[in-house]
Coordinates of C-alpha atoms in Angstrom, one line a residue:
M25 CA -14.0 -9.8 -42.6
L26 CA -17.5 -11.4 -41.2
V27 CA -19.4 -9.4 -44.1
L28 CA -16.6 -10.6 -46.7
D29 CA -17.4 -14.1 -45.6
L30 CA -21.1 -13.7 -45.8
V31 CA -21.0 -12.0 -49.5
G32 CA -19.2 -15.1 -50.7
L33 CA -15.6 -13.7 -51.2
R34 CA -14.2 -17.1 -49.8
A35 CA -14.2 -20.4 -51.6
S36 CA -16.0 -22.6 -48.5
L37 CA -18.4 -20.2 -46.7
P38 CA -19.1 -21.6 -43.1
A39 CA -22.5 -19.4 -43.0
A40 CA -24.2 -20.9 -40.1
E41 CA -21.0 -20.8 -38.0
I42 CA -20.5 -17.3 -38.7
T43 CA -24.1 -16.4 -38.7
G44 CA -24.5 -17.8 -35.2
V45 CA -21.1 -16.2 -33.9
A46 CA -22.4 -12.8 -35.4
L47 CA -25.7 -13.2 -33.3
L48 CA -23.6 -13.8 -30.2
L49 CA -21.3 -10.8 -30.9
A50 CA -24.4 -8.6 -31.4
V51 CA -25.7 -10.0 -28.1
A52 CA -22.6 -9.0 -26.3
V53 CA -22.5 -5.7 -27.7
G54 CA -26.1 -5.2 -26.8
I55 CA -25.5 -5.8 -23.2
N56 CA -22.1 -4.5 -23.0
R57 CA -23.0 -0.9 -21.1
S58 CA -25.0 -2.8 -18.4
R59 CA -23.0 -5.9 -18.2
P60 CA -19.5 -5.5 -19.5
A61 CA -18.1 -8.7 -18.0
T62 CA -20.8 -10.9 -19.4
A63 CA -20.2 -9.3 -22.9
L64 CA -16.7 -10.0 -22.5
G65 CA -17.5 -13.4 -21.8
L66 CA -19.6 -14.0 -24.8
A67 CA -16.9 -12.4 -27.2
T68 CA -14.5 -14.7 -25.5
A69 CA -16.7 -18.1 -25.9
A70 CA -16.9 -17.0 -29.5
L71 CA -13.1 -16.9 -30.1
V72 CA -12.5 -20.0 -28.0
G73 CA -15.4 -22.0 -30.0
Q74 CA -14.0 -21.0 -33.2
G75 CA -10.4 -22.0 -32.6
M76 CA -11.6 -25.6 -30.9
A77 CA -14.1 -25.9 -33.7
E78 CA -11.2 -25.6 -36.1
L79 CA -8.8 -27.9 -34.0
Y80 CA -11.3 -30.9 -34.1
G81 CA -12.3 -30.2 -37.7
L82 CA -15.8 -29.5 -37.0
V83 CA -15.8 -26.7 -39.5
A84 CA -13.6 -25.2 -42.1
P85 CA -11.2 -22.6 -41.0
F86 CA -13.5 -19.4 -41.3
A87 CA -13.0 -15.6 -40.5
M88 CA -10.3 -14.9 -37.8
S89 CA -11.9 -11.7 -36.9
Y90 CA -13.5 -12.9 -33.5
G91 CA -10.5 -11.8 -31.6
I92 CA -11.1 -7.9 -32.5
P93 CA -14.5 -7.9 -30.9
A94 CA -12.9 -9.6 -27.9
A95 CA -10.4 -7.0 -27.5
V96 CA -12.7 -4.5 -27.8
L97 CA -15.3 -5.5 -25.3
A98 CA -12.0 -6.3 -22.9
F99 CA -11.0 -2.5 -23.2
L100 CA -14.8 -1.6 -22.6
A101 CA -14.9 -4.0 -19.4
G102 CA -12.1 -2.2 -17.9
R103 CA -13.3 1.3 -18.8
R104 CA -16.5 0.8 -17.4
T105 CA -16.2 -1.4 -14.5
E106 CA -14.1 -1.8 -11.3
R107 CA -14.9 -5.6 -10.9
V108 CA -11.8 -7.6 -11.3
T109 CA -13.1 -11.1 -10.6
P110 CA -15.4 -11.8 -13.6
V111 CA -12.7 -11.1 -15.8
I112 CA -10.4 -13.3 -14.3
L113 CA -13.0 -16.1 -14.2
V114 CA -13.6 -15.5 -18.0
F115 CA -9.9 -15.7 -18.7
A116 CA -9.5 -18.7 -16.5
S117 CA -12.4 -20.3 -18.0
A118 CA -11.3 -20.0 -21.5
C119 CA -7.6 -21.5 -20.2
A120 CA -9.4 -24.4 -18.5
V121 CA -11.8 -25.3 -21.7
T122 CA -8.8 -25.0 -24.1
F123 CA -6.5 -27.2 -22.0
V124 CA -9.4 -29.8 -21.6
L125 CA -10.2 -29.9 -25.4
Y126 CA -6.7 -30.2 -26.0
A127 CA -5.6 -33.2 -23.8
T128 CA -9.1 -35.0 -24.8
R129 CA -7.5 -34.7 -28.2
W130 CA -4.1 -35.8 -26.9
V131 CA -5.5 -39.0 -25.2
M132 CA -7.5 -39.7 -28.6
G133 CA -4.1 -39.4 -30.3
G134 CA -2.5 -41.8 -28.3
D135 CA 1.1 -40.2 -29.3
L136 CA 3.6 -38.7 -27.1
R137 CA 4.9 -36.7 -29.9
A138 CA 1.5 -35.4 -30.8
T139 CA 0.9 -35.0 -27.0
L140 CA 3.9 -32.8 -26.5
S141 CA 3.2 -30.6 -29.4
G142 CA -0.3 -30.2 -27.9
L143 CA 1.0 -28.7 -24.9
V144 CA 2.9 -26.2 -27.0
D145 CA -0.1 -25.2 -28.9
W146 CA -2.3 -25.0 -25.8
A147 CA 0.5 -22.5 -24.4
S148 CA 0.4 -20.5 -27.4
A149 CA -3.5 -20.2 -27.1
V150 CA -2.9 -18.9 -23.6
L151 CA -0.5 -16.4 -24.8
I152 CA -3.1 -15.3 -27.6
L153 CA -6.0 -14.9 -24.6
L154 CA -3.6 -12.9 -22.5
L155 CA -2.9 -10.8 -25.7
V156 CA -6.5 -10.5 -26.7
V157 CA -8.5 -10.4 -23.3
V158 CA -6.0 -9.5 -20.5
T159 CA -3.9 -6.8 -22.1
P160 CA -6.8 -4.7 -23.5
W161 CA -8.8 -4.8 -20.3
L162 CA -5.8 -3.4 -18.4
F163 CA -5.5 -0.8 -20.7
G164 CA -9.4 0.0 -19.9
R165 CA -8.4 -0.3 -16.5
F166 CA -5.8 2.3 -16.4
W167 CA -7.6 4.6 -18.9
R168 CA -10.8 4.4 -16.7
Q169 CA -8.2 5.5 -13.5
H170 CA -6.7 8.4 -15.4
V171 CA -9.9 9.9 -16.1
M172 CA -11.0 9.6 -12.4
L173 CA -7.7 11.1 -11.4
R174 CA -8.2 14.0 -13.9
T175 CA -11.7 14.5 -12.4
A176 CA -10.6 14.3 -8.8
G177 CA -7.9 16.9 -9.6
W178 CA -10.4 19.4 -10.4
E179 CA -12.5 18.6 -7.3
V180 CA -9.7 19.0 -5.0
A181 CA -8.8 22.3 -6.6
E182 CA -12.2 23.3 -5.8
R183 CA -12.1 21.9 -2.1
M184 CA -8.6 24.0 -1.7
E185 CA -10.0 26.9 -2.8
R186 CA -12.9 26.5 -0.3
S187 CA -10.5 25.7 2.1
R188 CA -8.5 28.9 2.2
E189 CA -11.1 30.7 4.2
V190 CA -11.5 27.8 6.6
E191 CA -7.5 27.6 6.9
A192 CA -7.1 31.2 7.5
E193 CA -9.7 31.1 10.2
H194 CA -8.1 28.2 11.8
A195 CA -4.8 30.3 11.5
R196 CA -6.6 33.4 13.4
L197 CA -7.8 31.0 16.2
R198 CA -4.4 29.4 16.7
E199 CA -2.7 32.9 17.1
R200 CA -5.3 33.6 19.7
A201 CA -4.7 30.5 21.5
R202 CA -0.9 31.4 21.2
I203 CA -1.3 34.7 22.5
A204 CA -3.6 33.4 25.4
T205 CA -0.9 31.0 26.5
E206 CA 1.7 33.6 26.3
M207 CA 0.0 35.8 28.4
H208 CA -1.1 33.0 31.0
D209 CA 2.2 31.8 31.5
S210 CA 4.5 35.3 31.5
L211 CA 2.1 37.9 32.6
G212 CA 0.1 35.7 35.0
H213 CA 3.6 34.7 36.5
D214 CA 4.7 38.2 36.9
L215 CA 1.3 39.4 38.0
T216 CA 1.6 36.4 40.8
L217 CA 5.2 37.6 41.4
I218 CA 4.0 41.2 42.1
G219 CA 1.3 40.2 44.7
V220 CA 4.0 37.9 46.5
R221 CA 6.3 41.1 46.7
A222 CA 3.5 43.3 47.8
A223 CA 2.2 41.1 50.8
A224 CA 5.9 40.9 52.1
M225 CA 6.0 44.4 52.3
E226 CA 2.7 44.5 53.9
V227 CA 3.7 42.4 56.8
A228 CA 7.4 43.6 57.0
G229 CA 8.1 45.1 60.6
D230 CA 9.8 48.3 59.6
A231 CA 7.1 49.5 57.3
T232 CA 4.8 52.5 58.1
D233 CA 1.1 52.4 58.1
E234 CA 1.0 54.3 54.9
Q235 CA 3.4 51.8 53.3
R236 CA 1.4 48.9 54.0
E237 CA -1.8 50.2 53.1
S238 CA 0.1 51.2 49.9
A239 CA 1.4 47.3 49.8
A240 CA -2.3 46.1 50.4
E241 CA -3.7 48.2 47.9
L242 CA -0.6 47.1 45.3
R243 CA -1.5 43.6 46.3
A244 CA -5.3 44.1 45.5
S245 CA -4.7 45.8 42.3
A246 CA -2.4 42.5 41.3
H247 CA -5.2 40.2 42.3
Q248 CA -7.7 42.3 40.3
A249 CA -5.4 42.3 37.2
T250 CA -4.8 38.6 37.7
L251 CA -8.7 38.1 37.3
R252 CA -9.0 40.2 34.4
L253 CA -6.4 38.5 32.8
R254 CA -8.0 35.5 33.3
E255 CA -11.4 36.6 31.7
I256 CA -9.2 37.9 28.7
I257 CA -7.7 34.6 28.6
G258 CA -11.0 32.7 28.4
V259 CA -12.3 34.7 25.6
L260 CA -9.0 34.1 23.7
R261 CA -9.7 30.2 24.5
A262 CA -13.4 30.1 23.8
E263 CA -12.6 29.2 20.2
A264 CA -9.3 27.1 19.9
A265 CA -7.3 24.7 22.0
P266 CA -4.2 26.5 23.6
E267 CA -1.0 26.1 21.9
P268 CA 2.1 25.7 24.1
A269 CA 4.3 28.9 24.3
E270 CA 8.4 28.5 23.9
P271 CA 10.3 30.3 26.4
A272 CA 13.3 31.9 25.0
G273 CA 16.0 29.3 26.2
E274 CA 15.6 30.4 30.1
D275 CA 17.0 28.3 32.3
I276 CA 15.1 26.8 35.4
S277 CA 17.5 28.6 37.9
T278 CA 16.3 31.7 36.6
V279 CA 12.9 31.2 37.0
V280 CA 13.4 30.0 40.9
D281 CA 15.8 33.1 41.3
R282 CA 13.1 35.6 40.6
A283 CA 10.3 33.9 42.8
V284 CA 12.9 34.1 45.5
A285 CA 13.7 37.8 44.8
A286 CA 9.8 38.6 45.1
G287 CA 9.8 36.9 48.6
M288 CA 8.7 33.2 47.9
D289 CA 10.3 30.8 50.0
A290 CA 11.7 28.6 47.1
R291 CA 14.7 26.4 46.6
L292 CA 16.1 24.5 43.4
V293 CA 17.7 21.0 43.7
R294 CA 19.5 19.5 40.9
E295 CA 20.7 15.7 40.4
G296 CA 22.4 14.7 37.1
P297 CA 23.4 16.9 34.4
D298 CA 21.7 20.2 33.7
L299 CA 19.3 20.5 31.0
D300 CA 19.7 22.3 27.7
P301 CA 17.0 25.2 27.9
A302 CA 16.8 25.1 24.1
S303 CA 15.9 21.5 23.7
P304 CA 12.2 20.3 23.6
T305 CA 12.4 18.8 27.2
G306 CA 14.3 21.8 28.6
R307 CA 11.6 24.2 27.3
A308 CA 8.9 21.8 28.8
A309 CA 10.4 21.6 32.4
H310 CA 10.8 25.5 32.3
R311 CA 6.8 25.6 31.7
V312 CA 6.1 23.2 34.5
V313 CA 8.5 25.3 36.9
Q314 CA 7.2 28.4 35.8
E315 CA 3.4 27.3 35.9
A316 CA 4.0 25.4 39.2
L317 CA 5.3 28.1 41.2
T318 CA 3.0 30.7 39.9
N319 CA 0.1 28.3 41.6
A320 CA 2.0 27.9 44.5
A321 CA 2.2 31.7 45.1
R322 CA -1.5 32.1 44.1
H323 CA -2.8 29.2 46.2
A324 CA -0.2 28.5 48.9
P325 CA 0.8 32.2 50.0
G326 CA 3.8 31.7 52.5
A327 CA 4.4 27.9 51.6
R328 CA 8.0 26.6 51.4
V329 CA 8.0 25.5 47.7
T330 CA 11.0 22.9 46.5
V331 CA 11.6 22.4 42.8
H332 CA 13.4 19.3 42.4
V333 CA 15.2 18.4 38.7
T334 CA 16.5 15.1 38.1
R335 CA 18.3 13.6 35.1
E336 CA 19.0 10.2 35.0
S337 CA 19.1 7.5 32.1
G338 CA 17.9 9.7 29.6
V339 CA 14.8 10.7 31.3
T340 CA 14.3 14.0 33.3
T341 CA 11.7 14.0 36.4
V342 CA 10.6 18.0 37.5
R343 CA 8.7 18.0 40.7
V344 CA 7.4 20.8 42.4
S345 CA 6.2 20.8 45.9
D346 CA 5.0 23.1 48.6
T347 CA 4.0 22.6 52.2
G348 CA 0.6 23.9 51.9
P349 CA -0.5 27.6 52.8
A350 CA 1.2 29.1 55.7
D351 CA -2.4 30.9 56.8
P352 CA -4.7 27.8 56.7
A353 CA -7.6 30.5 57.3
A354 CA -6.9 32.2 54.3
G355 CA -7.5 29.4 52.0
P356 CA -6.4 29.0 48.2
S357 CA -7.6 31.8 45.7
E358 CA -9.8 30.7 42.8
G359 CA -8.2 29.6 39.7
S360 CA -9.2 28.4 36.2
G361 CA -7.6 25.1 36.1
S362 CA -6.4 25.8 32.5
G363 CA -2.6 26.0 33.7
L364 CA -2.6 22.6 34.6
A365 CA -4.5 21.1 31.9
G366 CA -2.1 22.9 29.5
L367 CA 0.7 21.2 31.3
R368 CA -1.0 17.9 30.9
A369 CA -1.5 18.3 27.5
L370 CA 2.2 19.4 27.0
I371 CA 4.1 16.7 28.6
E372 CA 1.4 14.0 27.7
G373 CA 1.9 15.0 23.8
M374 CA 5.6 14.5 24.4
G375 CA 5.3 10.9 25.4
G376 CA 5.8 11.8 29.1
T377 CA 3.8 11.3 32.2
F378 CA 1.9 14.0 34.3
H379 CA 0.6 14.4 38.0
A380 CA -0.7 17.0 39.9
G381 CA -2.1 16.6 43.6
T382 CA -1.5 16.4 47.0
A383 CA 1.8 16.2 48.2
G384 CA 1.2 13.2 50.7
D385 CA 3.1 13.8 53.7
D386 CA 2.2 17.1 54.4
A387 CA -0.9 19.4 53.3
G388 CA 0.8 20.8 50.5
F389 CA 0.5 20.1 46.7
A390 CA 3.2 18.6 44.1
V391 CA 3.0 18.9 40.2
T392 CA 5.3 16.1 39.0
A393 CA 6.2 15.8 35.0
R394 CA 8.4 13.0 33.6
V395 CA 9.5 13.2 30.0
D396 CA 12.1 11.3 27.8
D397 CA 15.3 13.5 26.8
T398 CA 14.7 12.7 23.5
A399 CA 11.2 13.7 23.2
E400 CA 10.0 15.9 20.4
G401 CA 8.5 19.2 21.1
T402 CA 4.8 19.9 20.3
D403 CA 5.0 23.8 19.1
P404 CA 2.9 24.2 16.2
A405 CA 5.9 25.5 14.2
V406 CA 7.9 22.3 15.3
A407 CA 5.1 20.3 14.4
G408 CA 4.7 21.9 10.7
Q409 CA 8.2 21.3 10.0
R410 CA 8.0 18.0 11.2
G411 CA 5.1 17.6 8.9
A412 CA 6.8 18.7 5.9
D413 CA 9.1 16.1 6.3
T414 CA 6.5 13.4 6.8
A415 CA 4.3 12.1 3.9
S416 CA 0.8 13.4 4.4
E417 CA -2.1 10.7 4.5
T418 CA -3.0 11.2 1.1
E419 CA 0.3 10.8 -0.1
R420 CA 0.4 7.6 2.1
T421 CA -2.8 6.6 0.6
R422 CA -2.0 7.2 -3.1
S423 CA 1.3 5.3 -2.6
R424 CA -0.6 2.3 -1.2
V425 CA -3.2 2.5 -4.1
R426 CA -0.4 3.0 -6.7
G427 CA 1.5 0.3 -5.6
R428 CA -1.4 -1.9 -5.3
A429 CA -2.4 -1.2 -8.8
Q430 CA 1.2 -2.0 -9.8
R431 CA 1.3 -5.4 -7.9
R432 CA -1.9 -6.1 -9.5
L433 CA -0.7 -5.5 -13.0
V434 CA 2.3 -7.5 -12.7
T435 CA 0.5 -10.5 -11.2
A436 CA -2.2 -10.2 -14.1
L437 CA 0.5 -10.1 -16.7
T438 CA 3.1 -12.6 -15.2
I439 CA 0.9 -15.6 -13.9
P440 CA -0.6 -16.5 -17.5
A441 CA 2.4 -15.4 -19.3
G442 CA 4.9 -17.3 -16.9
T443 CA 3.0 -20.5 -16.8
A444 CA 2.3 -20.2 -20.6
S445 CA 6.3 -19.8 -20.9
V446 CA 7.3 -22.6 -18.5
V447 CA 4.7 -24.9 -20.3
T448 CA 6.1 -24.1 -23.6
A449 CA 9.6 -24.2 -22.3
L450 CA 9.1 -27.8 -21.1
G451 CA 7.1 -28.6 -24.2
F452 CA 10.1 -28.0 -26.6
L453 CA 12.7 -29.5 -23.8
L454 CA 10.4 -32.6 -24.2
L455 CA 10.1 -32.5 -28.2
S456 CA 13.8 -32.2 -28.4
Y457 CA 14.4 -35.1 -26.0
V458 CA 11.6 -37.1 -28.1
G459 CA 13.4 -36.0 -31.6
N460 CA 16.8 -36.7 -30.5
N461 CA 15.7 -40.6 -29.4
A462 CA 13.8 -41.3 -32.5
V463 CA 17.2 -41.1 -34.5
L464 CA 18.4 -44.3 -36.3
P465 CA 21.9 -44.1 -37.3
P466 CA 22.4 -44.3 -40.8
S467 CA 25.1 -47.0 -39.8
E468 CA 22.6 -49.1 -38.0
Y469 CA 20.1 -48.9 -40.7
A470 CA 23.0 -50.4 -43.2
K471 CA 23.3 -53.2 -40.6
L472 CA 19.5 -54.2 -41.0
H473 CA 18.3 -56.5 -43.9
V474 CA 15.2 -57.8 -45.1
G475 CA 14.5 -60.9 -43.3
D476 CA 15.8 -60.2 -40.2
D477 CA 14.4 -61.2 -37.1
Q478 CA 12.0 -58.7 -35.6
A479 CA 13.3 -58.9 -32.0
E480 CA 17.0 -58.7 -33.2
V481 CA 15.9 -55.6 -35.1
Q482 CA 14.3 -54.0 -32.1
R483 CA 17.3 -54.0 -30.1
V484 CA 18.9 -51.5 -32.3
L485 CA 15.7 -49.3 -32.6
P486 CA 15.8 -45.8 -30.9
R487 CA 13.2 -45.5 -27.9
F488 CA 10.8 -43.3 -29.9
E489 CA 9.3 -43.3 -33.0
H490 CA 8.5 -40.3 -35.8
P491 CA 4.9 -39.9 -36.6
Q492 CA 3.6 -41.0 -39.3
H493 CA 0.9 -38.5 -40.1
S494 CA 3.7 -36.1 -41.1
L495 CA 4.8 -38.4 -44.2
A496 CA 2.8 -37.8 -47.5
G497 CA 3.2 -39.8 -50.7
Q498 CA 4.5 -43.0 -49.0
P499 CA 4.6 -46.3 -51.0
P500 CA 2.2 -49.0 -50.1
V501 CA 2.5 -50.7 -46.9
P502 CA 3.0 -54.7 -47.4
D503 CA 0.1 -56.6 -46.7
G504 CA -0.4 -57.5 -43.3
A505 CA 2.8 -55.6 -42.5
T506 CA 3.2 -53.1 -39.3
C507 CA 5.4 -49.9 -39.9
R508 CA 7.6 -47.9 -37.8
Y509 CA 9.3 -44.6 -38.5
Y510 CA 12.6 -43.1 -37.4
T511 CA 14.6 -40.0 -38.8
V512 CA 18.0 -40.1 -40.1
R513 CA 19.2 -37.4 -37.9
S514 CA 18.0 -35.2 -35.5
E515 CA 15.3 -32.9 -36.3
N516 CA 16.5 -29.5 -38.0
G517 CA 14.4 -28.9 -41.2
L518 CA 13.0 -31.9 -42.5
P519 CA 15.0 -35.0 -42.5
P520 CA 14.6 -38.2 -44.1
V521 CA 12.8 -40.8 -42.7
Y522 CA 13.3 -44.7 -42.2
R523 CA 10.2 -46.7 -42.7
L524 CA 10.7 -50.4 -41.2
C525 CA 7.7 -53.0 -41.7
F526 CA 7.6 -55.8 -39.9
A527 CA 5.3 -59.1 -40.5
D528 CA 5.1 -62.5 -39.0
G529 CA 8.0 -61.6 -36.7
E530 CA 10.2 -60.6 -39.5
L531 CA 11.6 -57.4 -41.4
V532 CA 9.7 -57.4 -44.3
S533 CA 11.0 -53.8 -46.1
K534 CA 12.7 -50.9 -45.6
D535 CA 12.6 -47.4 -47.2
V536 CA 14.0 -44.0 -46.9
L537 CA 11.1 -41.5 -47.4
Q538 CA 11.3 -37.9 -47.7
Q539 CA 9.3 -35.4 -45.9
E540 CA 7.4 -32.6 -47.4

């Protein structure tokens, strides 16, 4: 369209204006790659300058093509930059400049009807800016995000491929840790009980020397087997953190009975309802009792052990205490300490509390665990199932980003559109109010006569007047007279207009004019 104007296909050619704006757009296109927001600002300035120049009559209407470069540069700005603030500033500045220029024209006109019409025109200008600047920019932003997501998808696929081997290695380490835990909890406990049985046979009064010697050898073999088991567990746990094992629903009383049958002086005290062995809390309590009995047999042989299980107000407390070794000179056997560390990790991972230390009143040792009955287990399978039902961190992040983008889109569209719509609606309501109060009924007009006193005539005149500039070809105004204009009926199309002219305090003429 610029080329058509420049080659003279229009009657009145504003060549200077078109050339100036063309140079401005050329600069905008030149800096678009390095400074897309600045380029958009220049194109928007050309668009606003064109409209305001025509509004003030500074130039004849010329090519309406500046909206196209502004829309293209707005799309490229959204495509090439993530910055939002510069584009918002461009749009807000354009709206503010047009409002100031429209308001200046209203003040200069001094007519209420023209002011209201100007408000409606300004709201229309805001909607045009929204359509030409904001909408293409939003399309550009979404196009850029689409390309980024597509590229990121291939990158994620490559990373997933590379991570398969790492995940397989992690699975192998987790399996090793699981085996180590099962061996520590089950085999270690059984070997300790074998040692306890051998020690009981060794000190039995009716045993022969040969039996005592065999029992001593059995106890020594069990001890050596326990040491070798610790070494194996240490190797298996060297590369991975232990995972808690899950007993197959065995009740605590079974563990205590097995220890008593092996020769331990142990007793079980229960307070409150029995635990469900298959529940997470029941499995955790089973493991605490099993590990504590193993430690008591290993470090305090011959001690009296009490297992106290209390359930009250939805909380289960397990306390396993001993009275110390029966032969203090024997001293405790050496241990790795990994069992208590695993118990602490298990209980605290379930949100409970764990304590292991001296029993207080005597020289013994006590292990105390306190767990809520509603706590969930920390077994890998359980955790994996729970994780499958919960959105991953990536999914949550993507949801937040998507929600934020949607909120920004809604805000970017609704605020200017809503503002312009409200202003337009108010403008039309006020125009309707003014138009309805600028009607002089024909019955009242018929009562007016030339020569009537101006003060008497003004008593029946409407509150507002019809604008004179909308009338063309009206008869000459009497010398020295001031005329007022009122519509015959509410504006619907172009109703006739009454013209009343006053001079020297009297009505000097009355005419009916037709609008064109």
